[in-house]
Amino acid sequence: MATLLARNAALLATFGPENTEINNGGLFIRDGVIEALGPTEDLPETADRVINLSGHVVLPGLINTHHHLYQTLTRVIPAAQDALLFDWLKALYPLWGRLTPSAVKTATQTGIAELLLSGCTATSDHLYLFPNGVRLDDTIEAALETGIRFHATRGSMSIGESKGGLPPDFLVEEETDILRDCQRVVESFHDASDYAHIQVALAPCSPFSVSRDLMRETAVMARSYGVRLHTHLAENAQDIIYSEENFGQRPGDYAEALGWVGDDVWHAHCVQLDESEIQLFARTGTAIAHCPCSNMRLGSGIAPLRRMLDAGVPVGLGVDGSASNDGADLLGEARQAMLLQRVREGAAGLSAREALKVATAGGARALGRRDLGYLAPGMAGDFAAFSTESTAMAGAGSDPLAALVFCGPHRASYTVIGGRVVVDQGEITSLHLPNLLQKHRAAAADLLRDEAR
Ligand SMILES: [Zn+2]
């Protein structure tokens, strides 16, 4: 019976239904689950591990709902720095075609390390290309070593250039092979139980890289197993044009026609959803992974987050792949979500607390997790603690919780997942970071070296 007591936090914000904020708060975790939470004086006094959180703000572990971890190997590639989505993809596909299982494993752990340091305790990953023997298993095995809760999504691309799709033919798979492997990874890895560390979702890459049949059949398969569905949707204006020209429908209508709406579906981006599509998503409980940095980086536009939230659409935050952000600071992403929405809607466009709610409870809902997203007895023992005594927080004592969003950058002092301290006093305990980064530099250089040949 392992126990962890975290006590004396300057402020503990639960982000539960009541949005309770507790001064001098703490929590007591037993076997990975929160047993008690409240003012420090009301908590047990001993545990196997006791952490003194004086001078810290505590919040639920942040949840990342959209990422492509392999892309940490291909940041700031010059040919892709200033391109819109479709040209950006075309510049990067040849590099990604050289990925190996070992490179994917190293990239997965490196990207997760970056997330852990920003207070993230659960992440989704969207892997949709499988060259040179790469398998979804590589990302899952890599993630298990880090301690993070991992939602691996088995992506796919089946419509290559010769059939009018975007990716080169050598990177697409046969649809029968895709469906067979989807079945294999769900049966091998998906854990539907509460407090699961590994879940699997099915995730054709986008409407412009797979067929109508594959979208439909993937949805049928996912529902037969009770796993979730994920894809990219309505990312930018080109995406809308492609949908109207090829399918005669806007993306929301296309998704609905193929069974791709419902409370078991979350779509990345949705920057260009119109009012009727927002109402469709609200009505059906279809969730969105909002990725503000990526949307700015690729010039895709400003997602109507305020409208989505007001309409009741479930929304989580995503850093998106590291070739289109190119950082994976989830708390920083919450800051950008707040700032970008204010560009669109004015200063009342999104509050700091709303941004954090999207990054926590919103993300849990998008990933279909009732056991994650806020702090309460019975919920998973996942939290992050940030110092109020950093340079970034100087002068911000009047509202240290809002300061996590208004000020920055921040780095988590503690990131705890299921009671396991994976970031301890600012250092990752589950990985040897210097060795990992050295391997990552070598793997990234290998991809570019091949480019020069
Ligand atoms: Zn993406």
Tab-separated table of C-alpha atoms and ligand atoms in Angstrom:
chain	number	residue	atom	x	y	z
A	1	MET	CA	0.000	0.000	0.000
A	2	ALA	CA	2.070	2.913	-1.291
A	3	THR	CA	1.068	6.335	-0.030
A	4	LEU	CA	2.048	9.870	-0.984
A	5	LEU	CA	1.252	13.011	0.980
A	6	ALA	CA	1.643	16.404	-0.707
A	7	ARG	CA	1.086	19.211	1.793
A	8	ASN	CA	1.328	22.944	2.511
A	9	ALA	CA	0.642	24.071	-1.061
A	10	ALA	CA	0.138	27.834	-1.206
A	11	LEU	CA	-2.881	27.102	-3.367
A	12	LEU	CA	-4.479	23.892	-4.593
A	13	ALA	CA	-7.003	24.258	-7.440
A	14	THR	CA	-9.191	21.204	-8.011
A	15	PHE	CA	-10.848	22.209	-11.340
A	16	GLY	CA	-13.698	19.900	-10.278
A	17	PRO	CA	-17.367	20.735	-10.788
A	18	GLU	CA	-17.175	23.323	-7.975
A	19	ASN	CA	-13.799	24.753	-9.106
A	20	THR	CA	-12.645	24.720	-5.483
A	21	GLU	CA	-9.422	26.562	-4.616
A	22	ILE	CA	-7.834	25.724	-1.261
A	23	ASN	CA	-5.200	27.793	0.530
A	24	ASN	CA	-2.517	25.784	2.362
A	25	GLY	CA	-3.911	22.684	0.694
A	26	GLY	CA	-2.722	19.221	-0.046
A	27	LEU	CA	-3.706	15.729	-1.010
A	28	PHE	CA	-3.143	12.173	0.126
A	29	ILE	CA	-2.764	9.436	-2.477
A	30	ARG	CA	-2.993	5.708	-1.801
A	31	ASP	CA	-2.125	3.142	-4.475
A	32	GLY	CA	-2.279	5.746	-7.200
A	33	VAL	CA	-5.688	7.161	-6.297
A	34	ILE	CA	-6.576	10.330	-4.357
A	35	GLU	CA	-7.934	9.299	-0.964
A	36	ALA	CA	-8.190	12.701	0.703
A	37	LEU	CA	-7.805	16.329	-0.311
A	38	GLY	CA	-8.249	19.602	1.529
A	39	PRO	CA	-6.536	21.998	3.933
A	40	THR	CA	-3.259	20.489	5.103
A	41	GLU	CA	-4.401	20.345	8.735
A	42	ASP	CA	-7.240	17.988	7.753
A	43	LEU	CA	-4.958	15.464	6.000
A	44	PRO	CA	-3.027	12.497	7.433
A	45	GLU	CA	0.354	13.497	8.827
A	46	THR	CA	2.543	10.705	7.473
A	47	ALA	CA	2.948	8.666	4.309
A	48	ASP	CA	5.603	6.584	2.512
A	49	ARG	CA	6.622	9.784	0.726
A	50	VAL	CA	5.875	13.317	1.941
A	51	ILE	CA	6.373	16.346	-0.319
A	52	ASN	CA	6.368	19.837	1.141
A	53	LEU	CA	4.701	22.085	-1.428
A	54	SER	CA	5.012	25.401	0.376
A	55	GLY	CA	5.556	28.122	-2.233
A	56	HIS	CA	3.775	26.084	-4.906
A	57	VAL	CA	0.502	26.095	-6.812
A	58	VAL	CA	-1.012	22.656	-7.389
A	59	LEU	CA	-3.407	21.745	-10.158
A	60	PRO	CA	-4.568	18.524	-11.818
A	61	GLY	CA	-2.095	17.030	-14.256
A	62	LEU	CA	-2.444	18.710	-17.643
A	63	ILE	CA	-3.814	16.554	-20.463
A	64	ASN	CA	-2.526	16.745	-24.028
A	65	THR	CA	-5.118	15.660	-26.553
A	66	HIS	CA	-3.144	15.895	-29.802
A	67	HIS	CA	0.496	15.216	-30.648
A	68	HIS	CA	2.768	13.488	-33.159
A	69	LEU	CA	5.712	12.632	-30.953
A	70	TYR	CA	7.872	11.322	-33.805
A	71	GLN	CA	8.021	14.883	-35.132
A	72	THR	CA	10.406	15.936	-32.356
A	73	LEU	CA	13.052	14.642	-34.801
A	74	THR	CA	12.113	17.166	-37.491
A	75	ARG	CA	11.714	20.552	-35.853
A	76	VAL	CA	12.269	23.791	-37.747
A	77	ILE	CA	13.175	22.073	-41.012
A	78	PRO	CA	13.949	25.115	-43.204
A	79	ALA	CA	11.828	23.954	-46.173
A	80	ALA	CA	8.825	23.628	-43.846
A	81	GLN	CA	9.265	26.729	-41.710
A	82	ASP	CA	7.072	29.121	-43.668
A	83	ALA	CA	4.603	26.848	-45.486
A	84	LEU	CA	0.861	26.348	-45.149
A	85	LEU	CA	-0.368	22.895	-44.107
A	86	PHE	CA	-0.330	21.049	-47.437
A	87	ASP	CA	3.106	22.297	-48.566
A	88	TRP	CA	4.420	21.811	-45.034
A	89	LEU	CA	3.355	18.148	-45.197
A	90	LYS	CA	4.855	17.646	-48.655
A	91	ALA	CA	8.191	19.040	-47.467
A	92	LEU	CA	8.280	16.671	-44.492
A	93	TYR	CA	6.904	13.376	-45.856
A	94	PRO	CA	10.257	12.325	-47.424
A	95	LEU	CA	12.078	12.825	-44.117
A	96	TRP	CA	9.427	10.929	-42.170
A	97	GLY	CA	9.708	8.109	-44.688
A	98	ARG	CA	13.136	7.341	-43.173
A	99	LEU	CA	11.893	6.815	-39.617
A	100	THR	CA	12.929	3.594	-37.912
A	101	PRO	CA	11.499	1.811	-34.857
A	102	SER	CA	14.458	2.958	-32.769
A	103	ALA	CA	14.127	6.582	-33.882
A	104	VAL	CA	10.406	6.557	-33.117
A	105	LYS	CA	11.045	5.168	-29.641
A	106	THR	CA	13.659	7.829	-28.898
A	107	ALA	CA	11.431	10.597	-30.277
A	108	THR	CA	8.474	9.370	-28.235
A	109	GLN	CA	10.398	9.461	-24.970
A	110	THR	CA	11.963	12.833	-25.732
A	111	GLY	CA	8.623	14.405	-26.546
A	112	ILE	CA	7.105	12.929	-23.410
A	113	ALA	CA	9.995	14.249	-21.312
A	114	GLU	CA	9.218	17.732	-22.581
A	115	LEU	CA	5.545	17.291	-21.711
A	116	LEU	CA	6.286	15.985	-18.211
A	117	LEU	CA	8.378	19.059	-17.480
A	118	SER	CA	5.406	21.251	-18.367
A	119	GLY	CA	3.131	19.443	-15.884
A	120	CYS	CA	1.479	17.066	-18.348
A	121	THR	CA	0.413	13.683	-16.953
A	122	ALA	CA	-1.534	12.183	-19.877
A	123	THR	CA	-0.968	12.494	-23.590
A	124	SER	CA	-2.422	11.286	-26.807
A	125	ASP	CA	-0.109	10.460	-29.721
A	126	HIS	CA	-1.148	10.207	-33.356
A	127	LEU	CA	1.149	7.960	-35.406
A	128	TYR	CA	-0.028	7.605	-38.991
A	129	LEU	CA	3.061	6.466	-40.925
A	130	PHE	CA	4.787	3.148	-40.510
A	131	PRO	CA	7.895	2.995	-42.701
A	132	ASN	CA	10.797	0.580	-42.226
A	133	GLY	CA	9.033	-1.698	-39.749
A	134	VAL	CA	7.748	1.053	-37.424
A	135	ARG	CA	4.779	-0.134	-35.347
A	136	LEU	CA	2.435	1.487	-32.860
A	137	ASP	CA	4.010	-0.882	-30.328
A	138	ASP	CA	7.232	1.186	-30.493
A	139	THR	CA	5.480	4.254	-29.087
A	140	ILE	CA	3.599	2.289	-26.431
A	141	GLU	CA	6.702	0.506	-25.162
A	142	ALA	CA	8.573	3.827	-25.079
A	143	ALA	CA	5.775	5.611	-23.244
A	144	LEU	CA	5.415	2.890	-20.612
A	145	GLU	CA	8.965	3.581	-19.410
A	146	THR	CA	8.197	7.270	-18.841
A	147	GLY	CA	5.255	6.795	-16.454
A	148	ILE	CA	2.858	8.995	-18.443
A	149	ARG	CA	-0.711	7.925	-19.221
A	150	PHE	CA	-0.615	7.273	-22.932
A	151	HIS	CA	-3.395	7.269	-25.488
A	152	ALA	CA	-1.815	5.744	-28.577
A	153	THR	CA	-3.838	6.367	-31.698
A	154	ARG	CA	-3.312	4.035	-34.653
A	155	GLY	CA	-3.291	6.437	-37.585
A	156	SER	CA	-3.333	5.567	-41.261
A	157	MET	CA	-2.933	6.936	-44.778
A	158	SER	CA	-4.259	5.028	-47.791
A	159	ILE	CA	-4.752	7.565	-50.585
A	160	GLY	CA	-1.386	8.474	-52.095
A	161	GLU	CA	-0.575	11.104	-54.694
A	162	SER	CA	-1.403	8.831	-57.636
A	163	LYS	CA	-4.995	8.558	-56.354
A	164	GLY	CA	-5.434	12.272	-55.684
A	165	GLY	CA	-4.325	12.230	-52.027
A	166	LEU	CA	-1.587	14.304	-50.483
A	167	PRO	CA	1.047	11.798	-49.226
A	168	PRO	CA	3.570	10.108	-51.538
A	169	ASP	CA	2.569	6.591	-52.567
A	170	PHE	CA	5.464	4.965	-50.689
A	171	LEU	CA	4.054	6.173	-47.350
A	172	VAL	CA	0.520	4.830	-47.697
A	173	GLU	CA	-0.743	1.384	-46.673
A	174	GLU	CA	-3.308	-1.003	-48.066
A	175	GLU	CA	-6.634	-0.572	-46.300
A	176	THR	CA	-6.959	-4.270	-45.452
A	177	ASP	CA	-3.525	-4.142	-43.774
A	178	ILE	CA	-4.533	-0.995	-41.859
A	179	LEU	CA	-7.717	-2.538	-40.499
A	180	ARG	CA	-5.942	-5.773	-39.561
A	181	ASP	CA	-3.297	-3.866	-37.603
A	182	CYS	CA	-5.928	-1.651	-35.951
A	183	GLN	CA	-7.587	-4.811	-34.667
A	184	ARG	CA	-4.250	-6.201	-33.476
A	185	VAL	CA	-3.217	-3.119	-31.480
A	186	VAL	CA	-6.618	-2.670	-29.855
A	187	GLU	CA	-6.678	-6.324	-28.789
A	188	SER	CA	-3.046	-6.216	-27.632
A	189	PHE	CA	-2.890	-2.925	-25.751
A	190	HIS	CA	-6.199	-1.190	-25.006
A	191	ASP	CA	-7.014	-1.050	-21.297
A	192	ALA	CA	-10.577	0.139	-20.693
A	193	SER	CA	-10.309	0.109	-16.901
A	194	ASP	CA	-10.183	3.176	-14.654
A	195	TYR	CA	-6.688	4.523	-13.995
A	196	ALA	CA	-5.417	2.858	-17.186
A	197	HIS	CA	-1.939	3.837	-18.365
A	198	ILE	CA	-2.426	2.673	-21.947
A	199	GLN	CA	-5.447	3.186	-24.142
A	200	VAL	CA	-5.719	2.826	-27.906
A	201	ALA	CA	-7.851	4.825	-30.331
A	202	LEU	CA	-8.258	4.510	-34.097
A	203	ALA	CA	-7.222	7.523	-36.133
A	204	PRO	CA	-7.120	7.751	-39.946
A	205	CYS	CA	-4.834	10.718	-40.559
A	206	SER	CA	-7.272	13.072	-42.272
A	207	PRO	CA	-10.040	13.100	-44.869
A	208	PHE	CA	-7.444	14.063	-47.506
A	209	SER	CA	-5.272	10.981	-46.965
A	210	VAL	CA	-7.739	8.096	-46.541
A	211	SER	CA	-10.832	6.882	-48.374
A	212	ARG	CA	-14.442	7.301	-47.418
A	213	ASP	CA	-14.647	3.517	-46.915
A	214	LEU	CA	-11.721	3.447	-44.514
A	215	MET	CA	-13.221	6.281	-42.444
A	216	ARG	CA	-16.516	4.400	-42.241
A	217	GLU	CA	-15.011	0.977	-41.524
A	218	THR	CA	-12.676	2.387	-38.902
A	219	ALA	CA	-15.638	3.908	-37.067
A	220	VAL	CA	-17.496	0.582	-37.155
A	221	MET	CA	-14.456	-1.266	-35.816
A	222	ALA	CA	-13.798	1.301	-33.058
A	223	ARG	CA	-17.384	1.040	-31.843
A	224	SER	CA	-17.295	-2.748	-31.881
A	225	TYR	CA	-14.373	-2.556	-29.417
A	226	GLY	CA	-15.566	0.513	-27.485
A	227	VAL	CA	-12.437	2.508	-28.359
A	228	ARG	CA	-12.371	6.147	-29.437
A	229	LEU	CA	-11.967	7.789	-32.836
A	230	HIS	CA	-9.590	10.608	-33.711
A	231	THR	CA	-8.556	12.501	-36.841
A	232	HIS	CA	-7.631	15.954	-38.174
A	233	LEU	CA	-10.609	18.019	-39.325
A	234	ALA	CA	-11.278	21.451	-40.832
A	235	GLU	CA	-7.751	22.589	-40.115
A	236	ASN	CA	-7.485	25.441	-42.627
A	237	ALA	CA	-9.109	26.977	-45.695
A	238	GLN	CA	-7.399	24.501	-48.083
A	239	ASP	CA	-8.859	21.676	-46.033
A	240	ILE	CA	-12.387	23.078	-46.526
A	241	ILE	CA	-11.827	23.481	-50.273
A	242	TYR	CA	-10.523	19.904	-50.549
A	243	SER	CA	-13.614	18.629	-48.723
A	244	GLU	CA	-16.059	20.601	-50.875
A	245	GLU	CA	-14.326	19.674	-54.135
A	246	ASN	CA	-13.800	15.978	-53.395
A	247	PHE	CA	-16.773	15.118	-51.206
A	248	GLY	CA	-19.230	17.894	-52.049
A	249	GLN	CA	-19.591	18.584	-48.333
A	250	ARG	CA	-18.109	20.657	-45.562
A	251	PRO	CA	-15.936	18.625	-43.154
A	252	GLY	CA	-18.541	18.495	-40.382
A	253	ASP	CA	-21.184	17.097	-42.731
A	254	TYR	CA	-18.683	14.627	-44.184
A	255	ALA	CA	-17.782	13.462	-40.667
A	256	GLU	CA	-21.439	13.044	-39.740
A	257	ALA	CA	-22.197	11.058	-42.909
A	258	LEU	CA	-19.394	8.586	-42.085
A	259	GLY	CA	-20.273	8.065	-38.424
A	260	TRP	CA	-17.549	10.378	-37.218
A	261	VAL	CA	-19.549	12.377	-34.678
A	262	GLY	CA	-20.479	11.303	-31.160
A	263	ASP	CA	-19.152	11.374	-27.614
A	264	ASP	CA	-16.518	8.770	-28.562
A	265	VAL	CA	-14.908	11.029	-31.198
A	266	TRP	CA	-12.407	13.859	-30.888
A	267	HIS	CA	-11.145	15.879	-33.843
A	268	ALA	CA	-7.933	17.898	-33.928
A	269	HIS	CA	-7.986	21.595	-34.881
A	270	CYS	CA	-11.481	22.375	-36.274
A	271	VAL	CA	-10.237	25.914	-36.914
A	272	GLN	CA	-12.689	26.434	-39.758
A	273	LEU	CA	-15.876	24.966	-38.323
A	274	ASP	CA	-18.922	27.117	-39.100
A	275	GLU	CA	-21.859	27.739	-36.787
A	276	SER	CA	-23.899	24.766	-37.953
A	277	GLU	CA	-20.904	22.451	-37.480
A	278	ILE	CA	-20.358	23.828	-33.973
A	279	GLN	CA	-24.008	23.068	-33.195
A	280	LEU	CA	-23.557	19.553	-34.636
A	281	PHE	CA	-20.560	18.931	-32.396
A	282	ALA	CA	-22.394	20.308	-29.339
A	283	ARG	CA	-25.496	18.237	-30.023
A	284	THR	CA	-23.538	15.010	-30.454
A	285	GLY	CA	-20.878	15.560	-27.763
A	286	THR	CA	-18.129	15.412	-30.390
A	287	ALA	CA	-14.911	16.767	-28.885
A	288	ILE	CA	-12.156	18.988	-30.239
A	289	ALA	CA	-8.402	19.109	-29.610
A	290	HIS	CA	-7.632	22.828	-29.795
A	291	CYS	CA	-4.019	23.475	-30.892
A	292	PRO	CA	-3.462	27.253	-30.881
A	293	CYS	CA	0.337	27.300	-31.385
A	294	SER	CA	0.174	24.955	-34.363
A	295	ASN	CA	-2.710	26.939	-35.854
A	296	MET	CA	-0.658	30.137	-35.581
A	297	ARG	CA	2.557	28.486	-36.751
A	298	LEU	CA	0.918	27.139	-39.930
A	299	GLY	CA	-1.177	30.259	-40.480
A	300	SER	CA	-4.327	28.125	-40.294
A	301	GLY	CA	-6.472	30.708	-38.514
A	302	ILE	CA	-8.068	31.212	-35.096
A	303	ALA	CA	-10.391	28.450	-33.931
A	304	PRO	CA	-13.717	29.749	-32.570
A	305	LEU	CA	-12.986	28.402	-29.083
A	306	ARG	CA	-15.276	30.889	-27.313
A	307	ARG	CA	-18.174	29.883	-29.537
A	308	MET	CA	-17.393	26.196	-29.061
A	309	LEU	CA	-17.322	26.467	-25.267
A	310	ASP	CA	-20.482	28.599	-25.135
A	311	ALA	CA	-22.273	26.075	-27.355
A	312	GLY	CA	-21.222	23.227	-25.039
A	313	VAL	CA	-18.686	21.512	-27.303
A	314	PRO	CA	-16.164	19.464	-25.261
A	315	VAL	CA	-12.701	20.965	-25.906
A	316	GLY	CA	-9.241	19.894	-24.769
A	317	LEU	CA	-5.829	21.347	-25.568
A	318	GLY	CA	-3.175	19.872	-27.829
A	319	VAL	CA	0.391	20.946	-28.495
A	320	ASP	CA	0.255	19.128	-31.884
A	321	GLY	CA	3.355	17.594	-33.454
A	322	SER	CA	6.707	19.170	-32.879
A	323	ALA	CA	7.190	19.976	-36.553
A	324	SER	CA	4.348	22.490	-36.349
A	325	ASN	CA	4.641	24.086	-32.935
A	326	ASP	CA	7.700	23.400	-32.461
A	327	GLY	CA	7.597	23.164	-28.680
A	328	ALA	CA	5.567	20.969	-26.362
A	329	ASP	CA	4.912	23.140	-23.320
A	330	LEU	CA	1.324	22.363	-22.392
A	331	LEU	CA	1.050	25.137	-19.819
A	332	GLY	CA	2.432	27.508	-22.458
A	333	GLU	CA	-0.245	26.189	-24.815
A	334	ALA	CA	-2.917	27.215	-22.295
A	335	ARG	CA	-1.390	30.694	-22.310
A	336	GLN	CA	-1.526	30.854	-26.108
A	337	ALA	CA	-5.123	29.604	-26.084
A	338	MET	CA	-6.083	32.491	-23.820
A	339	LEU	CA	-4.139	35.111	-25.766
A	340	LEU	CA	-5.219	33.945	-29.217
A	341	GLN	CA	-8.888	33.875	-28.299
A	342	ARG	CA	-8.541	37.470	-27.105
A	343	VAL	CA	-7.207	38.426	-30.535
A	344	ARG	CA	-10.447	37.081	-31.973
A	345	GLU	CA	-12.953	38.043	-29.292
A	346	GLY	CA	-11.483	40.867	-27.239
A	347	ALA	CA	-10.110	40.856	-23.697
A	348	ALA	CA	-13.004	38.814	-22.310
A	349	GLY	CA	-12.457	36.111	-24.944
A	350	LEU	CA	-11.053	33.536	-22.511
A	351	SER	CA	-9.998	33.760	-18.856
A	352	ALA	CA	-6.900	32.150	-17.352
A	353	ARG	CA	-9.040	29.759	-15.307
A	354	GLU	CA	-11.034	28.771	-18.385
A	355	ALA	CA	-7.795	28.037	-20.252
A	356	LEU	CA	-6.630	25.796	-17.392
A	357	LYS	CA	-10.009	24.070	-17.257
A	358	VAL	CA	-9.721	23.249	-20.966
A	359	ALA	CA	-6.170	21.954	-20.346
A	360	THR	CA	-7.332	19.642	-17.524
A	361	ALA	CA	-11.004	18.653	-17.251
A	362	GLY	CA	-11.600	19.494	-20.921
A	363	GLY	CA	-8.773	17.230	-22.026
A	364	ALA	CA	-10.004	14.367	-19.866
A	365	ARG	CA	-13.434	14.595	-21.446
A	366	ALA	CA	-11.963	14.700	-24.959
A	367	LEU	CA	-10.029	11.509	-24.207
A	368	GLY	CA	-13.058	9.900	-22.572
A	369	ARG	CA	-11.451	9.701	-19.120
A	370	ARG	CA	-13.829	9.993	-16.160
A	371	ASP	CA	-10.943	9.213	-13.777
A	372	LEU	CA	-8.720	12.123	-14.850
A	373	GLY	CA	-8.964	15.900	-15.237
A	374	TYR	CA	-9.707	17.168	-11.745
A	375	LEU	CA	-8.643	16.578	-8.173
A	376	ALA	CA	-11.104	14.809	-5.862
A	377	PRO	CA	-11.194	11.636	-3.764
A	378	GLY	CA	-11.483	8.639	-6.095
A	379	MET	CA	-9.792	10.403	-9.005
A	380	ALA	CA	-6.354	9.362	-10.265
A	381	GLY	CA	-3.442	10.714	-8.234
A	382	ASP	CA	-2.176	12.915	-11.068
A	383	PHE	CA	-1.091	16.470	-10.313
A	384	ALA	CA	1.459	19.132	-11.168
A	385	ALA	CA	3.045	21.693	-8.865
A	386	PHE	CA	4.636	24.963	-9.960
A	387	SER	CA	6.722	27.292	-7.833
A	388	THR	CA	5.378	30.708	-6.925
A	389	GLU	CA	8.932	31.822	-6.208
A	390	SER	CA	10.309	31.738	-9.758
A	391	THR	CA	11.357	34.751	-11.816
A	392	ALA	CA	8.229	34.340	-13.924
A	393	MET	CA	6.012	34.609	-10.836
A	394	ALA	CA	7.695	37.648	-9.278
A	395	GLY	CA	5.032	40.237	-8.483
A	396	ALA	CA	2.184	37.832	-9.271
A	397	GLY	CA	1.241	36.983	-5.681
A	398	SER	CA	-2.253	38.462	-5.929
A	399	ASP	CA	-3.408	35.550	-8.098
A	400	PRO	CA	-0.795	32.817	-8.486
A	401	LEU	CA	-3.223	30.474	-10.258
A	402	ALA	CA	-4.002	32.964	-13.036
A	403	ALA	CA	-0.279	33.753	-13.129
A	404	LEU	CA	0.392	30.236	-14.417
A	405	VAL	CA	-1.284	31.412	-17.624
A	406	PHE	CA	-0.613	35.149	-17.677
A	407	CYS	CA	3.087	34.800	-16.777
A	408	GLY	CA	5.737	32.368	-17.947
A	409	PRO	CA	7.508	30.309	-18.975
A	410	HIS	CA	7.097	27.860	-16.115
A	411	ARG	CA	8.605	24.477	-15.450
A	412	ALA	CA	6.938	21.974	-13.160
A	413	SER	CA	8.669	21.371	-9.838
A	414	TYR	CA	6.697	18.164	-9.414
A	415	THR	CA	4.714	16.071	-11.851
A	416	VAL	CA	2.994	13.129	-10.186
A	417	ILE	CA	1.190	10.364	-12.067
A	418	GLY	CA	-0.761	7.766	-10.118
A	419	GLY	CA	1.194	8.728	-7.018
A	420	ARG	CA	4.538	8.214	-8.792
A	421	VAL	CA	6.776	11.299	-8.726
A	422	VAL	CA	8.046	11.447	-12.321
A	423	VAL	CA	9.321	15.014	-12.054
A	424	ASP	CA	10.949	15.595	-8.680
A	425	GLN	CA	12.267	19.084	-7.851
A	426	GLY	CA	12.310	19.877	-11.552
A	427	GLU	CA	14.138	16.727	-12.672
A	428	ILE	CA	12.695	13.728	-14.512
A	429	THR	CA	13.101	10.549	-12.480
A	430	SER	CA	11.746	7.981	-14.942
A	431	LEU	CA	14.298	8.610	-17.727
A	432	HIS	CA	17.997	9.403	-17.964
A	433	LEU	CA	17.506	12.656	-19.829
A	434	PRO	CA	21.115	13.383	-20.940
A	435	ASN	CA	21.465	9.923	-22.517
A	436	LEU	CA	18.053	10.209	-24.134
A	437	LEU	CA	18.823	13.613	-25.640
A	438	GLN	CA	22.144	12.360	-26.976
A	439	LYS	CA	20.375	9.470	-28.722
A	440	HIS	CA	17.792	11.906	-30.024
A	441	ARG	CA	20.434	14.219	-31.524
A	442	ALA	CA	21.980	11.246	-33.297
A	443	ALA	CA	18.628	10.001	-34.629
A	444	ALA	CA	17.653	13.459	-35.887
A	445	ALA	CA	21.047	13.887	-37.556
A	446	ASP	CA	20.612	10.493	-39.257
A	447	LEU	CA	17.354	11.609	-40.870
A	448	LEU	CA	18.982	14.767	-42.207
A	449	ARG	CA	22.164	12.987	-43.273
A	450	ASP	CA	20.073	10.737	-45.487
A	451	GLU	CA	18.489	13.879	-46.903
A	452	ALA	CA	21.877	15.090	-48.130
A	453	ARG	CA	22.610	11.879	-50.061
B	1	ZN	ZN	-1.763	16.964	-35.943
